[in-house]
C-alpha cells in the first residue's frame, strides 16, 4: 500500500490498534522502498525519510509506530548503495512484521498462564495482545467469562465482543461507566497498551486509568499485555508521551455542538495509568513488574542514549 494511503487509514483509524498501525507502517515503508525510483543513495534516503516522517506524524501516542519506523529505517545506516539500502529496508520491514506477530503469540502464551480456570476477566478497548491471552486460556480448556466495555466514543468494544463471541467465550457487554458496578464480580483485568514509560506507567485507551483505579480499590489484579516495542525509549531522557486529542465530532455531533456555544467538547483518546495500579506487564520476553520497564527499554529496544538526541527529529515535538 502507498505511504499516503496507509497514513490516511491510520489517521482515520480504519487501521487501528497499536500493534496493527506499527505493522502497517513497516509494510508501507517496505512497499515504498520497492517502488521508489531514486537517482542515488542520498535521494533514496531522503525519499524514505519523508515517507517515515509522514507515517510517524499520523498518530502521536502509540509509540509502537515510531519504534517500528525506527527499526526499519535503521537499515539505511550502513548501506553504501541504493540497492543495499533498498534490500536492507525491505528485510528489516519483514523482520519487524514477523517478530511483531510472533510477539503477540508469545504474550498470549505467557498471559494465559495468569488466567485460572473459572476466572472472570474485565477488558477495556480492543487489544489483540490482551484478547490473545483470553483466547489462549479458553483454547486450553479454562472456563472463562469476560466483561467488555463499550469504549466511547469510537466503540472499539464492539470489535472486542465480536472476537470473543466468535471464539465462543461467554461475554458481558457493559457501558464504560458500569465498571465499578461489576468490579466485585471480576477476578482479573487485562488490557493492552499504546505506550509504556520508563517509570512503568501505561498509556492506553481513555478510561483505562479509571478501570485500573477501580480494580486496585477492589483488590483485583491488573495485567497489561504489551509487546516490547510499545515501551517508549525517549521517556528515559524525560520526554513525555503526547496524548492524542481527537476531533470533537467523535463525541458530539457537529450540528448539536453548533447550538451550544458555551460548551467545549474534549476528546482525549488515551490516559495514563500509574505503575502503582498495575500488577504485571506481560511482554514477549516474559512478565515483568511495571517498575522493570527500564530494563526492557535497555535490553530489547537496542537504543543507545546518544540516539535519543538525533533519531526521530521528525517526532521530536511529541513531548508535552
Ligand atoms: P493492540 C488501541 O488504540 C487501544 O488503546 C488498545 O488497548 C491498544 O491500541 C493496543 O492494542 P486505538 O488504535 O496493539 O484503538 O494490543 O486508539 O492491538
XYZ file of C-alpha atoms and ligand atoms in Angstrom:
338
model
C 0.000 0.000 0.000
C 1.260 3.546 -0.715
C 2.590 5.589 2.178
C -0.028 8.357 1.927
C -2.871 5.850 1.712
C -1.595 3.996 4.806
C -1.066 7.301 6.643
C -4.673 8.342 5.875
C -6.028 4.996 7.077
C -4.064 5.227 10.326
C -5.240 8.810 10.912
C -8.897 7.952 10.315
C -8.484 4.773 12.421
C -9.501 2.493 9.565
C -6.239 0.833 10.567
C -6.053 0.967 14.363
C -4.586 -0.754 17.404
C -1.011 -0.031 18.450
C 0.420 -3.263 17.029
C -1.510 -3.078 13.769
C -0.509 0.501 12.983
C 3.140 -0.395 13.625
C 2.961 -3.333 11.192
C 1.059 -1.249 8.626
C 3.795 1.424 8.777
C 6.519 -1.210 8.286
C 4.587 -2.628 5.313
C 4.183 0.845 3.803
C 7.928 1.532 4.136
C 8.727 -1.839 2.568
C 6.411 -1.190 -0.385
C 7.747 2.337 -0.746
C 11.346 1.089 -0.805
C 10.363 -1.345 -3.549
C 8.593 1.289 -5.640
C 10.737 4.377 -5.251
C 12.897 5.383 -8.209
C 15.844 7.270 -6.743
C 18.836 8.504 -8.715
C 21.315 7.767 -5.969
C 21.661 6.631 -2.391
C 21.183 10.130 -0.937
C 17.989 10.698 -2.907
C 16.696 7.296 -1.828
C 17.465 8.065 1.808
C 15.717 11.442 1.629
C 12.682 9.904 -0.006
C 12.497 7.196 2.670
C 12.892 9.791 5.422
C 9.955 11.792 4.032
C 7.836 8.630 3.973
C 8.881 7.747 7.539
C 8.017 11.243 8.781
C 4.588 11.100 7.131
C 3.803 7.797 8.838
C 5.094 8.848 12.269
C 3.042 12.072 12.155
C -0.297 10.239 11.831
C -0.975 9.407 15.480
C 1.184 10.758 18.275
C 0.575 8.415 21.213
C 1.209 4.775 20.249
C 4.994 4.503 20.499
C 4.895 1.232 18.575
C 4.622 3.383 15.449
C 7.893 5.380 15.771
C 9.617 2.288 17.213
C 8.659 0.251 14.123
C 9.698 3.041 11.762
C 12.984 3.491 13.625
C 13.694 -0.236 13.360
C 13.033 -0.319 9.614
C 14.875 2.925 8.852
C 17.988 1.760 10.736
C 18.536 -0.347 7.589
C 19.690 2.792 5.797
C 22.559 3.278 8.243
C 25.378 1.173 6.856
C 24.159 0.871 3.241
C 26.604 2.185 0.634
C 24.448 1.863 -2.476
C 20.767 2.429 -3.217
C 20.369 -1.263 -3.840
C 21.903 -2.184 -0.493
C 19.693 0.356 1.273
C 16.611 -0.972 -0.505
C 17.355 -4.596 0.384
C 18.092 -3.688 3.979
C 14.870 -1.674 4.467
C 12.767 -4.452 2.941
C 14.470 -7.112 5.042
C 14.041 -5.131 8.263
C 10.384 -4.353 7.499
C 9.692 -8.074 7.026
C 11.621 -8.826 10.203
C 9.550 -6.323 12.198
C 6.235 -7.633 10.853
C 7.126 -11.265 11.597
C 8.555 -10.592 15.029
C 5.526 -8.464 15.922
C 3.154 -11.312 15.054
C 5.341 -13.726 16.958
C 5.390 -11.369 19.974
C 1.583 -11.286 20.128
C 1.541 -15.119 20.102
C 4.154 -15.325 22.861
C 2.224 -12.832 25.005
C -0.917 -14.943 24.574
C 1.016 -17.990 25.785
C 2.547 -16.201 28.810
C -0.589 -14.225 29.638
C -2.815 -17.327 29.585
C -0.730 -18.772 32.445
C -2.008 -15.957 34.661
C -5.631 -16.850 33.908
C -7.170 -19.535 36.117
C -9.987 -21.906 35.357
C -13.218 -20.102 36.285
C -11.780 -16.565 36.113
C -13.961 -13.610 35.222
C -11.888 -11.087 33.272
C -12.615 -7.448 32.505
C -11.099 -5.813 29.437
C -11.283 -2.280 28.069
C -10.943 -1.292 24.402
C -9.736 -3.673 21.728
C -6.261 -5.071 22.166
C -5.094 -8.038 20.131
C -2.415 -8.745 22.766
C -4.946 -8.735 25.643
C -7.515 -10.736 23.670
C -4.806 -13.221 22.684
C -4.295 -14.106 26.384
C -8.023 -14.744 26.894
C -8.447 -16.741 23.700
C -5.404 -18.878 24.534
C -6.717 -19.585 28.063
C -10.072 -20.584 26.542
C -8.307 -22.776 23.967
C -6.540 -24.551 26.826
C -9.946 -25.500 28.197
C -10.189 -22.940 31.008
C -13.756 -21.818 31.678
C -13.572 -18.044 31.487
C -16.118 -15.256 31.308
C -15.394 -11.713 30.137
C -16.783 -8.246 30.832
C -16.050 -6.000 27.855
C -16.656 -2.244 27.895
C -18.266 -0.264 25.101
C -15.338 2.217 24.727
C -16.854 5.549 23.864
C -16.524 7.365 21.560
C -15.154 5.003 18.882
C -16.837 1.854 20.221
C -13.852 -0.458 19.901
C -15.709 -2.679 22.405
C -17.914 -3.798 19.512
C -14.873 -5.343 17.821
C -13.850 -6.983 21.107
C -17.233 -8.635 21.741
C -17.359 -9.974 18.188
C -13.923 -11.550 18.558
C -14.826 -13.042 21.947
C -18.161 -14.277 20.635
C -16.518 -15.890 17.608
C -14.087 -17.646 19.951
C -17.056 -18.988 21.920
C -16.210 -17.101 25.118
C -19.082 -16.104 27.424
C -19.093 -12.295 27.361
C -20.957 -9.465 29.096
C -21.087 -6.145 27.250
C -21.261 -3.092 29.529
C -21.109 0.683 29.159
C -17.852 2.255 30.306
C -19.429 3.776 33.402
C -20.644 0.358 34.658
C -17.139 -0.904 35.513
C -17.384 -0.082 39.236
C -20.794 -1.753 39.471
C -19.361 -5.048 38.228
C -15.795 -4.981 39.563
C -16.660 -7.227 42.524
C -17.698 -9.944 40.052
C -14.299 -9.725 38.337
C -11.116 -11.703 39.165
C -8.683 -10.078 36.776
C -8.382 -7.048 34.476
C -6.412 -7.491 31.249
C -5.795 -4.551 28.913
C -3.360 -3.647 26.159
C -1.047 -0.643 25.867
C -0.174 2.064 23.390
C 2.931 3.082 25.305
C 4.811 2.110 28.455
C 7.062 4.745 30.004
C 10.370 4.229 31.808
C 8.638 4.525 35.205
C 6.184 1.752 34.324
C 3.174 3.972 33.640
C 0.915 2.604 30.921
C -0.697 4.805 28.291
C -3.805 3.127 26.922
C -7.324 3.894 25.717
C -9.102 6.660 27.621
C -10.819 5.154 30.649
C -8.101 2.588 31.369
C -6.866 4.538 34.394
C -10.405 4.617 35.851
C -10.686 0.875 35.310
C -7.286 0.246 36.940
C -8.038 2.555 39.854
C -11.359 0.818 40.443
C -9.643 -2.585 40.244
C -6.956 -1.524 42.695
C -9.602 -0.322 45.182
C -11.374 -3.706 44.843
C -8.080 -5.673 45.113
C -8.440 -7.040 41.600
C -5.159 -7.645 39.735
C -4.430 -5.650 36.592
C -2.350 -7.206 33.823
C -1.129 -5.226 30.819
C -0.328 -7.153 27.634
C 2.310 -5.185 25.720
C 4.950 -6.093 23.170
C 8.430 -4.678 23.934
C 8.124 -2.242 21.000
C 5.394 -0.437 22.957
C 7.959 0.708 25.527
C 8.960 4.323 24.983
C 12.749 4.835 24.812
C 12.609 8.626 24.787
C 10.936 8.698 28.200
C 14.388 7.762 29.546
C 15.558 11.280 28.688
C 12.487 12.912 30.168
C 10.231 13.107 27.148
C 6.539 12.749 27.900
C 4.073 10.817 25.786
C 1.735 13.122 23.913
C -1.906 12.267 24.487
C -3.777 12.432 21.204
C -6.873 14.627 21.292
C -9.226 13.594 18.510
C -11.967 15.613 16.747
C -14.904 16.710 18.976
C -17.333 15.361 16.366
C -16.479 11.838 17.540
C -18.153 12.671 20.873
C -20.944 15.106 19.959
C -22.455 15.644 16.508
C -21.265 18.915 14.972
C -24.898 20.068 14.390
C -25.603 19.774 18.115
C -22.265 21.271 19.147
C -23.030 24.292 16.939
C -26.108 25.067 19.067
C -24.062 25.043 22.297
C -21.629 27.951 22.016
C -20.593 27.745 25.683
C -19.735 24.063 25.522
C -16.303 22.747 24.571
C -16.087 19.040 23.783
C -12.833 17.436 24.909
C -11.834 14.139 23.321
C -8.515 12.746 24.585
C -8.050 9.268 23.120
C -5.727 7.933 25.840
C -4.901 8.294 29.513
C -2.030 7.368 31.803
C -2.291 4.619 34.411
C 0.439 4.925 37.047
C 2.600 1.867 37.775
C 1.082 1.522 41.260
C -2.210 0.319 39.734
C -0.547 -2.310 37.538
C 0.486 -5.728 38.833
C 2.226 -7.166 35.802
C 3.177 -6.276 32.261
C 3.277 -9.344 30.029
C 5.727 -8.933 27.157
C 7.004 -11.490 24.643
C 10.217 -11.600 26.715
C 8.328 -12.574 29.852
C 6.168 -10.973 32.520
C 7.668 -8.081 34.470
C 6.530 -5.774 37.241
C 5.983 -2.276 35.779
C 8.980 -0.989 37.766
C 11.243 -3.012 35.435
C 10.256 -1.063 32.316
C 13.735 0.454 32.016
C 15.270 -2.995 31.604
C 13.040 -3.687 28.596
C 13.985 -0.357 27.000
C 17.699 -1.006 27.548
C 17.843 -4.713 26.715
C 15.323 -5.229 23.961
C 14.833 -1.992 22.097
C 18.543 -1.532 21.425
C 18.510 2.237 21.714
C 21.730 3.948 22.728
C 21.338 7.111 24.821
C 23.150 9.090 22.090
C 20.466 8.134 19.613
C 17.745 9.855 21.613
C 19.139 13.226 20.655
C 19.269 12.642 16.917
C 16.845 9.937 15.829
C 13.271 10.844 15.124
C 13.693 14.525 14.987
C 10.569 14.346 12.870
C 8.909 13.186 16.071
C 10.864 15.393 18.419
C 7.994 17.721 19.303
C 5.903 14.915 20.615
C 6.682 15.619 24.270
C 4.177 17.822 26.045
P -3.021 -3.881 20.468
C -5.556 0.757 20.859
O -5.575 2.090 20.450
C -6.145 0.581 22.246
O -5.828 1.629 23.132
C -5.521 -0.738 22.622
O -5.595 -1.002 24.009
C -4.085 -0.507 22.152
O -4.235 0.202 20.914
C -3.245 -1.737 21.969
O -3.798 -2.593 21.003
P -6.582 2.648 19.274
O -5.830 2.483 17.973
O -1.748 -3.440 19.845
O -7.885 1.925 19.321
O -2.799 -4.785 21.649
O -6.735 4.117 19.614
O -3.999 -4.469 19.470
